[in-house]
């Protein structure tokens, strides 16, 4: 306590601190509203987030006209999509679509969340990606990104694995984050009939050739795709966003497809779930281009047309091209499958002397127990060996010996390299972990409960966290890469999302405000979840100030006075337009970061489960999924 403390009673101070937020925004009943609903503060000053199970608001109905959307970007296209995967799944279910494909740029970043949500609403799922060719550098900062696109849909789990491997190879070949390098001939060898290739948007090779050089050039571009992938695996994509040239382009594409002997399908090249997301989509485009909306206006779509549409809407738009809407529905169902089918296992541990994993685990545990406890014949040590035997039997029954061996191997590397490491958390409850040297707490001597760490009721393998000294953690990470290679091991990503401050700053930037103004406004909101509460407070203040109480300094005026004294943190000068966009973009993914130490190891190439790409840190390859997505897909994190 000091001389400059606010005039606040101890009781009020304790109440606020017990809520976990120093300056809470409160609802009418006194509950804090700027605390994340899925946050767990514990005794830490920081809040952490865990993705909660998806709870659907709708269930899928059947549309009057069958249609599946085969070209759809979520906000995991990073600044080029304006709806969460879950939003897209719900809207597709509400519209009665037969299936929905998520086709984000150069990756499978959002497919786990999409698959979970679609499963809950009963929507068949298609997985694909829009691949970017001819990139010379990452495209953030470009008003109109360079290169051409190719839309690829996986027909089945084998196609998914082949596409994930192809994306990984391109991302790693690029040697730089955000600059994949594809090779068309390699794609042609990789697909083996397990992909469906669409000619894509205006940046697709066929539509762009048509626009630049006319029908003959477009026919040659389509012929190249047919020669590479086969006529059965190529379809010409038609879309209509009310642009005056859309009908002329579609007429030409239909004729080109007929001459080449390939089919046409209707899509809507979706970038958001509903038309009301269009302002946010344009703001995100401005952020990606590092320009204001005024500066990028000439490159933006003219209307809110890139949203999900029902089958009857698409049938009306494409009436002059009979069959293209129905073919989209049939193709969507043909390519639909559940992502559960690609779940991997841990790699087998290389055991000496022909031993099984369990036999080897028993051998090294017995040796470690004798080092830790001494001769088992001593009466006072018998309890420890009985507990170890019980734990080993349970590990055997649950099928987790390989997991313990992998963790032990990492700890052994650290010990031999003289790197300080220490197991922590519930692993300290295990006598086996103590015997193996993973932890340094004698679970038996301390009377700790093993079932808190591992029990038959637990879903999935145990979670053993190893703290490694920060200055040498990189050595342990590179050891895992070297032992299992980058095809079978990668670091888990952190999906960096918009928080209150960053959402205010970026939306103000898109609306053309100066850097100083962006920073000033961002400092007027709390770090977690404050944008929605701030906007709600602004609306309440406006309504109350319009009433008769405003002239005499009513509750709204008093609230602002309290805010200026530091009691409430929602006093601000942020324009309503900035707040409205910031409220929508809050919690959107902005880019990928690297988990501080989480790694995933698979029995088959991990790049067939989830693509990898280069991280910003040197020599780090990162999965395109975060820890929650990895867990949901059955990947084991170390």
XYZ file of C-alpha atoms in Angstrom:
638
model
C 0.000 0.000 0.000
C 1.211 3.509 -0.675
C 0.264 7.170 -0.503
C -1.350 7.234 -3.972
C -3.976 4.536 -3.488
C -7.460 5.262 -4.867
C -10.190 6.166 -2.406
C -11.499 2.601 -2.202
C -12.540 0.665 0.931
C -10.743 -2.600 1.665
C -14.025 -4.490 1.259
C -14.422 -3.183 -2.289
C -10.804 -3.944 -3.132
C -11.162 -7.521 -1.884
C -14.408 -8.000 -3.825
C -12.819 -6.888 -7.081
C -9.679 -8.938 -6.646
C -11.700 -12.036 -5.779
C -13.439 -11.719 -9.139
C -10.034 -12.082 -10.799
C -10.315 -8.723 -12.560
C -9.063 -5.450 -11.114
C -11.497 -3.263 -13.082
C -14.520 -5.404 -13.831
C -17.385 -4.299 -16.031
C -20.514 -5.408 -14.192
C -24.008 -6.291 -15.273
C -27.099 -5.071 -13.451
C -26.920 -7.936 -10.960
C -23.292 -7.150 -10.107
C -21.581 -10.014 -11.987
C -18.404 -9.168 -13.952
C -18.995 -9.208 -17.708
C -15.457 -8.726 -19.006
C -14.177 -12.058 -17.675
C -13.901 -14.669 -20.434
C -16.637 -17.275 -19.864
C -14.160 -20.102 -20.524
C -11.233 -18.586 -18.613
C -9.509 -20.137 -15.644
C -7.533 -17.615 -13.670
C -6.682 -19.745 -10.641
C -4.159 -17.916 -8.476
C -2.420 -16.432 -11.491
C -2.643 -12.792 -12.559
C -3.107 -13.953 -16.152
C -6.111 -15.555 -17.777
C -5.792 -18.601 -19.991
C -8.260 -19.953 -22.493
C -9.341 -23.470 -23.348
C -11.602 -24.035 -26.311
C -14.946 -25.210 -25.031
C -17.120 -27.906 -26.652
C -19.278 -26.580 -29.462
C -22.960 -26.260 -28.536
C -25.129 -25.903 -31.662
C -27.982 -23.440 -31.847
C -29.598 -25.176 -34.846
C -29.914 -28.630 -36.335
C -29.606 -29.364 -40.019
C -32.740 -29.394 -42.118
C -33.114 -30.531 -45.712
C -33.271 -27.847 -48.368
C -35.885 -27.750 -51.104
C -33.126 -27.865 -53.752
C -30.050 -30.064 -53.101
C -26.832 -28.051 -53.054
C -23.399 -28.296 -51.436
C -20.992 -25.376 -51.127
C -17.590 -26.565 -52.382
C -15.569 -23.333 -52.119
C -15.648 -21.708 -48.699
C -13.078 -19.755 -46.667
C -13.267 -19.474 -42.888
C -11.392 -16.964 -40.757
C -8.550 -19.524 -40.767
C -7.673 -18.147 -44.185
C -6.167 -15.461 -41.905
C -7.495 -12.007 -42.801
C -9.303 -13.405 -45.864
C -12.378 -14.922 -44.233
C -14.876 -13.280 -41.903
C -16.637 -16.186 -40.152
C -15.575 -18.867 -37.698
C -15.741 -22.460 -39.031
C -18.468 -23.113 -36.469
C -20.548 -20.210 -37.825
C -20.246 -21.565 -41.347
C -21.317 -25.048 -40.262
C -24.367 -23.691 -38.421
C -25.429 -21.467 -41.300
C -25.006 -24.319 -43.806
C -27.186 -26.497 -41.574
C -29.824 -23.763 -41.313
C -29.867 -23.363 -45.095
C -30.265 -27.102 -45.605
C -27.077 -27.695 -47.603
C -26.195 -31.281 -48.471
C -22.564 -30.732 -47.465
C -20.010 -27.976 -46.908
C -16.349 -27.828 -47.888
C -13.803 -25.737 -45.985
C -11.093 -24.631 -48.423
C -8.786 -22.241 -46.607
C -5.566 -20.981 -48.163
C -2.680 -23.467 -48.165
C -3.673 -25.370 -45.068
C -6.068 -27.302 -42.857
C -5.916 -24.747 -40.022
C -9.598 -24.808 -39.064
C -10.755 -28.270 -40.103
C -10.909 -29.779 -36.588
C -13.209 -27.053 -35.292
C -15.245 -27.269 -38.481
C -15.562 -31.052 -38.214
C -16.639 -30.871 -34.557
C -19.304 -28.252 -35.267
C -20.570 -29.992 -38.406
C -20.837 -33.272 -36.505
C -23.017 -31.611 -33.878
C -25.421 -30.108 -36.433
C -25.489 -33.211 -38.645
C -23.740 -31.656 -41.643
C -21.554 -33.780 -43.978
C -18.041 -32.345 -44.261
C -15.664 -31.952 -47.194
C -12.017 -31.015 -46.657
C -9.884 -29.138 -49.129
C -7.603 -26.178 -49.649
C -6.990 -23.375 -52.102
C -3.354 -23.708 -53.126
C -1.316 -20.622 -54.044
C 1.161 -20.806 -56.929
C 3.835 -18.370 -58.022
C 4.434 -16.579 -54.723
C 7.757 -14.785 -54.407
C 7.178 -13.627 -50.831
C 4.470 -13.650 -48.126
C 1.477 -11.679 -49.345
C 0.587 -9.565 -46.309
C 0.968 -5.979 -47.464
C -0.231 -6.580 -51.036
C -3.486 -4.956 -52.119
C -4.004 -7.676 -54.731
C -1.957 -10.779 -53.791
C 0.202 -12.203 -56.536
C 0.112 -15.703 -57.968
C -2.614 -18.079 -59.099
C -4.899 -20.471 -57.209
C -5.994 -24.079 -57.538
C -8.872 -25.474 -55.479
C -8.366 -29.086 -54.376
C -10.950 -31.234 -52.560
C -10.109 -34.546 -50.883
C -12.425 -37.334 -52.061
C -11.690 -39.576 -49.036
C -9.315 -39.943 -46.064
C -6.550 -41.101 -48.375
C -7.013 -37.919 -50.413
C -6.911 -35.884 -47.207
C -3.594 -37.491 -46.225
C -2.127 -36.927 -49.682
C -3.240 -33.289 -49.734
C -1.886 -32.649 -46.222
C 1.472 -34.133 -47.248
C 1.526 -32.000 -50.403
C 0.747 -28.798 -48.500
C 3.451 -29.614 -45.939
C 6.044 -30.241 -48.632
C 5.205 -26.917 -50.299
C 5.262 -24.987 -47.013
C 8.623 -26.458 -46.013
C 10.080 -26.029 -49.509
C 9.280 -22.323 -49.366
C 11.907 -21.847 -46.600
C 9.807 -18.956 -45.289
C 6.546 -18.716 -43.410
C 3.694 -17.728 -45.717
C 5.414 -18.629 -48.998
C 4.553 -22.201 -50.049
C 6.139 -23.483 -53.252
C 4.048 -26.009 -55.209
C 4.919 -27.958 -58.309
C 2.042 -28.940 -60.626
C 3.729 -32.102 -61.844
C 4.247 -33.240 -58.235
C 0.578 -32.572 -57.495
C -0.382 -34.673 -60.497
C 1.663 -37.593 -59.135
C 0.313 -37.156 -55.598
C -3.426 -37.163 -56.254
C -3.775 -40.771 -57.627
C -7.489 -40.205 -58.219
C -8.170 -39.164 -54.601
C -8.686 -35.450 -55.320
C -11.247 -33.352 -57.119
C -9.720 -30.229 -58.675
C -11.853 -27.131 -59.300
C -10.699 -24.304 -61.518
C -11.277 -21.850 -58.670
C -11.868 -18.131 -58.331
C -10.710 -15.235 -60.501
C -7.122 -16.206 -59.644
C -7.581 -19.754 -60.877
C -5.478 -20.561 -63.915
C -8.490 -21.001 -66.222
C -10.564 -17.914 -65.234
C -7.480 -15.677 -65.095
C -6.322 -16.884 -68.531
C -9.806 -16.165 -69.867
C -9.746 -12.645 -68.443
C -6.225 -11.824 -69.620
C -5.941 -13.565 -72.967
C -9.355 -14.860 -74.004
C -11.061 -18.245 -74.575
C -8.181 -19.889 -76.441
C -5.774 -19.306 -73.543
C -8.390 -20.527 -71.051
C -8.901 -23.680 -73.111
C -5.161 -24.373 -73.036
C -5.064 -23.825 -69.243
C -7.968 -26.253 -68.767
C -6.337 -28.788 -71.060
C -3.206 -28.629 -68.909
C -5.242 -29.454 -65.783
C -7.044 -32.305 -67.535
C -3.740 -33.732 -68.734
C -2.342 -33.591 -65.180
C -5.336 -34.842 -63.192
C -7.629 -36.580 -65.689
C -11.067 -35.422 -66.928
C -12.894 -37.266 -64.121
C -10.979 -35.299 -61.492
C -11.403 -31.768 -62.891
C -14.478 -29.529 -62.813
C -14.951 -25.981 -64.063
C -16.210 -23.720 -61.287
C -18.953 -21.173 -61.944
C -19.866 -18.377 -59.523
C -22.093 -15.303 -59.655
C -21.541 -12.317 -57.320
C -23.732 -9.881 -59.298
C -20.732 -8.467 -61.125
C -21.741 -7.300 -64.632
C -19.149 -9.618 -66.198
C -20.073 -12.743 -64.188
C -22.598 -14.016 -66.742
C -20.246 -13.413 -69.674
C -17.437 -15.231 -67.859
C -19.680 -18.155 -66.911
C -21.001 -18.454 -70.480
C -17.438 -18.702 -71.780
C -16.383 -21.192 -69.083
C -19.355 -23.474 -69.847
C -18.397 -23.561 -73.532
C -14.730 -24.219 -72.720
C -15.699 -27.047 -70.348
C -17.975 -28.638 -72.971
C -15.196 -28.662 -75.556
C -12.781 -30.216 -73.018
C -15.300 -32.856 -71.924
C -15.334 -31.870 -68.226
C -18.282 -30.990 -66.020
C -19.232 -27.666 -64.454
C -20.251 -27.048 -60.851
C -21.759 -24.022 -59.138
C -20.133 -22.462 -56.078
C -20.370 -19.090 -54.388
C -16.683 -18.589 -53.478
C -17.796 -17.980 -49.888
C -15.822 -15.736 -47.492
C -18.406 -15.275 -44.714
C -21.539 -16.985 -43.447
C -24.089 -14.179 -43.785
C -24.233 -10.861 -45.677
C -23.880 -8.800 -42.473
C -20.262 -9.983 -42.183
C -19.264 -8.113 -45.346
C -18.049 -4.919 -43.566
C -15.779 -7.045 -41.390
C -14.494 -8.919 -44.451
C -13.508 -5.645 -46.119
C -11.854 -4.384 -42.923
C -9.809 -7.579 -42.654
C -8.778 -7.219 -46.290
C -7.537 -3.723 -45.484
C -5.565 -5.019 -42.487
C -3.984 -7.749 -44.614
C -3.041 -5.187 -47.264
C -1.762 -2.749 -44.600
C -3.962 -0.045 -46.045
C -7.077 1.799 -44.997
C -10.462 0.967 -46.493
C -10.256 4.137 -48.596
C -6.889 3.091 -50.002
C -7.964 -0.469 -50.845
C -11.470 0.388 -52.038
C -10.740 -0.296 -55.704
C -9.785 -3.904 -54.956
C -12.792 -4.721 -52.754
C -15.922 -6.583 -53.916
C -18.777 -4.239 -54.691
C -21.473 -5.944 -52.604
C -22.146 -8.475 -49.837
C -22.440 -11.463 -52.148
C -19.732 -13.931 -50.980
C -21.925 -15.609 -48.348
C -23.503 -19.027 -48.001
C -26.612 -19.508 -50.131
C -29.393 -22.071 -50.085
C -29.945 -24.422 -52.978
C -33.002 -22.588 -54.283
C -31.038 -19.323 -54.399
C -28.243 -20.928 -56.395
C -30.741 -22.652 -58.704
C -32.295 -19.283 -59.508
C -28.893 -17.718 -60.212
C -27.658 -20.582 -62.397
C -30.895 -21.416 -64.213
C -29.224 -20.867 -67.570
C -26.723 -23.662 -66.777
C -28.890 -26.724 -66.004
C -27.376 -29.323 -63.693
C -24.516 -27.318 -62.172
C -26.238 -26.870 -58.795
C -27.299 -30.525 -58.601
C -23.785 -31.624 -59.575
C -22.347 -29.560 -56.720
C -24.656 -31.392 -54.292
C -23.705 -34.801 -55.676
C -19.988 -33.995 -55.606
C -20.233 -32.731 -52.032
C -21.802 -35.984 -50.821
C -19.320 -37.998 -52.852
C -16.369 -36.294 -51.136
C -17.818 -36.084 -47.602
C -16.247 -38.065 -44.730
C -15.680 -37.718 -40.990
C -12.304 -36.415 -39.816
C -12.194 -39.085 -37.082
C -10.971 -41.491 -39.744
C -7.484 -39.941 -39.819
C -6.587 -40.245 -36.108
C -2.973 -41.522 -35.661
C -1.120 -43.529 -32.997
C 2.221 -43.111 -31.217
C 5.282 -44.557 -32.979
C 6.603 -47.884 -31.646
C 9.519 -47.386 -29.282
C 12.752 -49.151 -30.407
C 13.314 -51.600 -27.533
C 16.574 -53.574 -27.124
C 16.997 -57.354 -26.889
C 13.723 -58.100 -28.677
C 11.678 -56.869 -25.730
C 8.167 -55.506 -26.078
C 7.498 -51.948 -24.940
C 5.935 -53.181 -21.706
C 8.791 -55.563 -20.985
C 11.349 -52.829 -21.534
C 9.364 -50.385 -19.386
C 9.280 -52.941 -16.557
C 13.047 -53.468 -16.871
C 14.022 -49.784 -16.678
C 11.437 -49.103 -13.957
C 12.822 -51.938 -11.835
C 16.352 -50.593 -12.263
C 15.209 -47.079 -11.397
C 13.264 -48.261 -8.365
C 16.345 -49.978 -6.965
C 18.315 -46.742 -7.397
C 15.580 -44.688 -5.764
C 14.466 -47.062 -2.972
C 17.260 -49.588 -2.565
C 16.824 -53.309 -1.957
C 13.197 -54.399 -2.275
C 13.744 -57.011 0.478
C 13.748 -54.280 3.115
C 10.335 -54.233 4.780
C 9.949 -50.452 4.751
C 10.597 -50.409 0.972
C 8.099 -53.130 0.107
C 5.212 -50.636 -0.063
C 6.944 -48.712 -2.830
C 7.549 -51.809 -4.975
C 3.949 -52.943 -4.500
C 2.745 -49.533 -5.676
C 5.091 -49.616 -8.683
C 3.796 -53.063 -9.661
C 0.220 -51.799 -9.402
C 0.974 -48.797 -11.596
C 2.791 -50.885 -14.212
C -0.145 -53.298 -14.414
C -2.505 -50.382 -15.023
C -0.192 -48.835 -17.642
C -0.098 -52.234 -19.376
C -3.882 -52.616 -19.247
C -4.463 -49.148 -20.692
C -1.860 -49.613 -23.419
C 0.379 -46.654 -22.540
C 3.896 -48.140 -22.176
C 5.106 -46.388 -25.343
C 4.047 -43.006 -23.986
C 6.103 -43.472 -20.807
C 9.104 -44.690 -22.819
C 9.072 -41.624 -25.064
C 8.920 -39.257 -22.085
C 11.675 -41.231 -20.313
C 13.822 -41.048 -23.457
C 13.545 -37.228 -23.572
C 14.370 -36.977 -19.871
C 17.344 -39.328 -20.341
C 18.660 -37.137 -23.161
C 18.452 -34.086 -20.907
C 20.192 -35.932 -18.053
C 23.056 -37.129 -20.250
C 23.438 -33.659 -21.787
C 23.414 -32.106 -18.306
C 20.255 -30.124 -19.097
C 18.131 -29.418 -16.036
C 14.639 -30.853 -16.407
C 11.854 -31.649 -13.973
C 8.517 -33.387 -14.371
C 5.652 -31.524 -12.742
C 1.915 -31.576 -12.245
C -0.057 -34.747 -11.612
C 2.890 -36.898 -12.818
C 4.350 -36.355 -9.337
C 1.634 -38.715 -8.079
C 3.247 -41.642 -9.918
C 5.859 -43.916 -8.332
C 6.760 -45.157 -11.822
C 7.576 -41.582 -12.922
C 9.709 -41.201 -9.791
C 11.529 -44.482 -10.461
C 12.173 -43.500 -14.090
C 13.651 -40.149 -13.016
C 10.876 -38.184 -14.734
C 9.871 -36.594 -11.423
C 11.753 -36.050 -8.191
C 8.862 -36.349 -5.743
C 8.563 -39.659 -3.908
C 4.867 -40.330 -4.482
C 4.857 -43.258 -2.042
C 6.694 -41.472 0.755
C 4.478 -38.408 0.381
C 1.304 -40.487 0.243
C 0.160 -39.044 -3.110
C -2.849 -40.492 -4.945
C -1.845 -42.210 -8.188
C -5.406 -42.150 -9.588
C -5.200 -38.372 -9.791
C -2.608 -38.960 -12.509
C -3.881 -42.092 -14.265
C -7.009 -44.191 -13.914
C -9.161 -46.470 -16.117
C -11.812 -43.752 -16.277
C -9.389 -41.277 -17.861
C -9.910 -40.600 -21.566
C -6.611 -40.787 -23.469
C -3.003 -40.975 -22.301
C -1.749 -39.194 -19.181
C -0.342 -35.702 -19.460
C 3.275 -35.518 -18.294
C 4.686 -31.998 -18.421
C 8.479 -31.629 -18.335
C 9.976 -28.276 -17.412
C 13.334 -27.797 -19.157
C 15.691 -24.905 -18.467
C 14.843 -22.176 -20.935
C 18.389 -21.535 -22.144
C 18.741 -25.146 -23.340
C 15.177 -26.129 -24.217
C 16.023 -25.778 -27.893
C 18.471 -28.694 -27.602
C 15.707 -30.982 -26.374
C 13.362 -29.833 -29.144
C 15.973 -30.463 -31.820
C 16.701 -33.881 -30.267
C 13.057 -34.860 -30.794
C 13.212 -33.627 -34.404
C 16.391 -35.630 -34.964
C 15.155 -38.833 -33.323
C 11.736 -38.944 -35.000
C 12.445 -36.665 -38.037
C 10.282 -33.796 -39.206
C 7.872 -36.114 -40.990
C 6.840 -37.677 -37.685
C 7.338 -34.838 -35.173
C 6.401 -31.165 -35.051
C 5.701 -28.449 -32.551
C 2.159 -27.510 -31.689
C 0.984 -24.102 -32.844
C -0.519 -21.315 -30.806
C -3.359 -19.682 -32.691
C -2.815 -15.987 -31.999
C -6.268 -14.444 -31.770
C -7.590 -10.929 -31.616
C -7.966 -9.615 -28.087
C -9.626 -6.365 -27.076
C -6.592 -4.141 -27.597
C -5.456 -5.654 -30.903
C -8.983 -5.664 -32.320
C -9.415 -1.961 -31.519
C -6.014 -1.161 -33.010
C -6.485 -3.070 -36.281
C -10.063 -1.936 -36.901
C -9.080 1.682 -36.267
C -6.229 1.186 -38.749
C -8.651 -0.180 -41.359
C -10.905 2.836 -40.877
C -8.005 5.174 -41.563
C -7.150 6.497 -38.109
C -3.563 7.407 -37.310
C -1.173 5.120 -35.431
C -1.207 7.375 -32.388
C -4.987 7.349 -32.272
C -5.058 3.553 -32.641
C -2.713 3.152 -29.678
C -4.596 5.667 -27.540
C -7.920 3.910 -28.061
C -6.445 0.456 -27.513
C -5.300 1.572 -24.064
C -8.856 2.461 -23.115
C -10.050 -1.155 -23.017
C -9.088 -4.116 -20.871
C -6.950 -6.896 -22.281
C -9.594 -9.658 -22.101
C -13.094 -9.600 -23.492
C -13.750 -5.910 -22.996
C -14.863 -4.879 -26.476
C -18.328 -6.380 -26.223
C -18.827 -5.017 -22.720
C -17.461 -1.611 -23.733
C -19.853 -1.371 -26.666
C -22.768 -2.517 -24.519
C -21.876 0.135 -21.937
C -21.702 2.751 -24.673
C -25.196 1.812 -25.875
C -26.574 1.961 -22.326
C -24.972 5.357 -21.710
C -26.423 6.738 -24.925
C -29.909 5.535 -24.035
C -29.751 6.902 -20.488
C -28.197 10.202 -21.475
C -31.087 10.719 -23.893
C -33.500 10.596 -20.947
C -34.465 13.376 -18.540
C -31.894 12.270 -15.963
C -28.990 13.234 -18.222
C -29.362 16.969 -17.613
C -28.768 16.598 -13.900
C -25.932 14.146 -14.131
C -27.774 10.825 -13.819
C -26.391 7.288 -13.580
C -24.669 7.386 -16.980
C -22.845 10.608 -16.142
C -21.964 9.217 -12.731
C -20.578 6.063 -14.334
C -18.274 8.104 -16.516
C -17.139 10.069 -13.476
C -16.406 6.803 -11.690
C -14.477 5.594 -14.726
C -12.326 8.723 -14.713
C -11.498 8.048 -11.065
C -10.319 4.543 -11.975
C -13.291 2.625 -10.558
C -14.527 1.415 -13.961
C -12.378 0.863 -17.022
C -14.966 1.529 -19.728
C -14.578 5.305 -20.056
C -13.408 5.786 -23.641
C -13.534 7.940 -26.734
C -13.594 5.076 -29.239
C -15.869 5.733 -32.254
C -18.863 3.453 -32.580
C -17.730 2.256 -36.031
C -14.419 1.038 -34.579
C -16.149 -0.665 -31.655
C -18.670 -2.395 -33.922
C -15.941 -3.973 -36.058
C -13.719 -4.737 -33.059
C -16.571 -6.542 -31.323
C -16.998 -8.818 -34.352
C -13.307 -9.570 -34.858
C -12.503 -10.241 -31.204
C -11.294 -13.865 -30.773
C -10.740 -14.273 -34.547
C -7.477 -16.040 -35.463
C -4.905 -13.565 -36.744
C -1.819 -15.714 -37.318
C -0.016 -18.778 -36.009
C 2.544 -18.706 -33.236
C 4.595 -21.513 -31.671
C 3.708 -23.352 -28.488
C 6.549 -22.854 -26.020
C 7.392 -26.552 -25.844
C 4.496 -28.751 -26.933
C 5.401 -31.383 -29.530
C 3.377 -34.061 -31.298
C 4.843 -37.408 -32.411
C 3.038 -39.881 -34.714
C 3.496 -43.462 -35.881
C 3.010 -42.383 -39.485
C 4.097 -39.175 -41.146
C 2.467 -36.419 -39.142
C 2.210 -34.390 -42.327
C -0.517 -36.817 -43.460
C -2.615 -35.856 -40.432
C -1.985 -32.111 -40.243
C 0.235 -30.024 -42.523
C 3.348 -28.446 -41.049
C 4.984 -25.171 -41.934
C 7.992 -23.138 -40.856
C 7.691 -21.087 -37.693
C 9.213 -17.645 -37.271
C 11.937 -19.099 -35.061
C 14.881 -20.611 -36.886
C 14.704 -24.363 -37.532
C 11.226 -24.755 -36.033
C 8.526 -26.632 -37.959
C 5.016 -26.133 -36.609
C 1.717 -27.940 -36.988
C -1.201 -25.931 -38.320
C -3.273 -26.922 -35.249
C -3.149 -25.769 -31.644
C -3.174 -28.039 -28.591
C -6.977 -28.231 -28.384
C -7.277 -29.221 -32.048
C -4.505 -31.806 -31.655
C -6.263 -33.347 -28.662
C -9.613 -33.404 -30.476
C -8.045 -35.180 -33.460
C -6.357 -37.802 -31.270
C -2.805 -36.480 -31.507
C -0.724 -36.977 -28.346
C 1.157 -33.876 -27.173
C 4.436 -34.091 -25.265
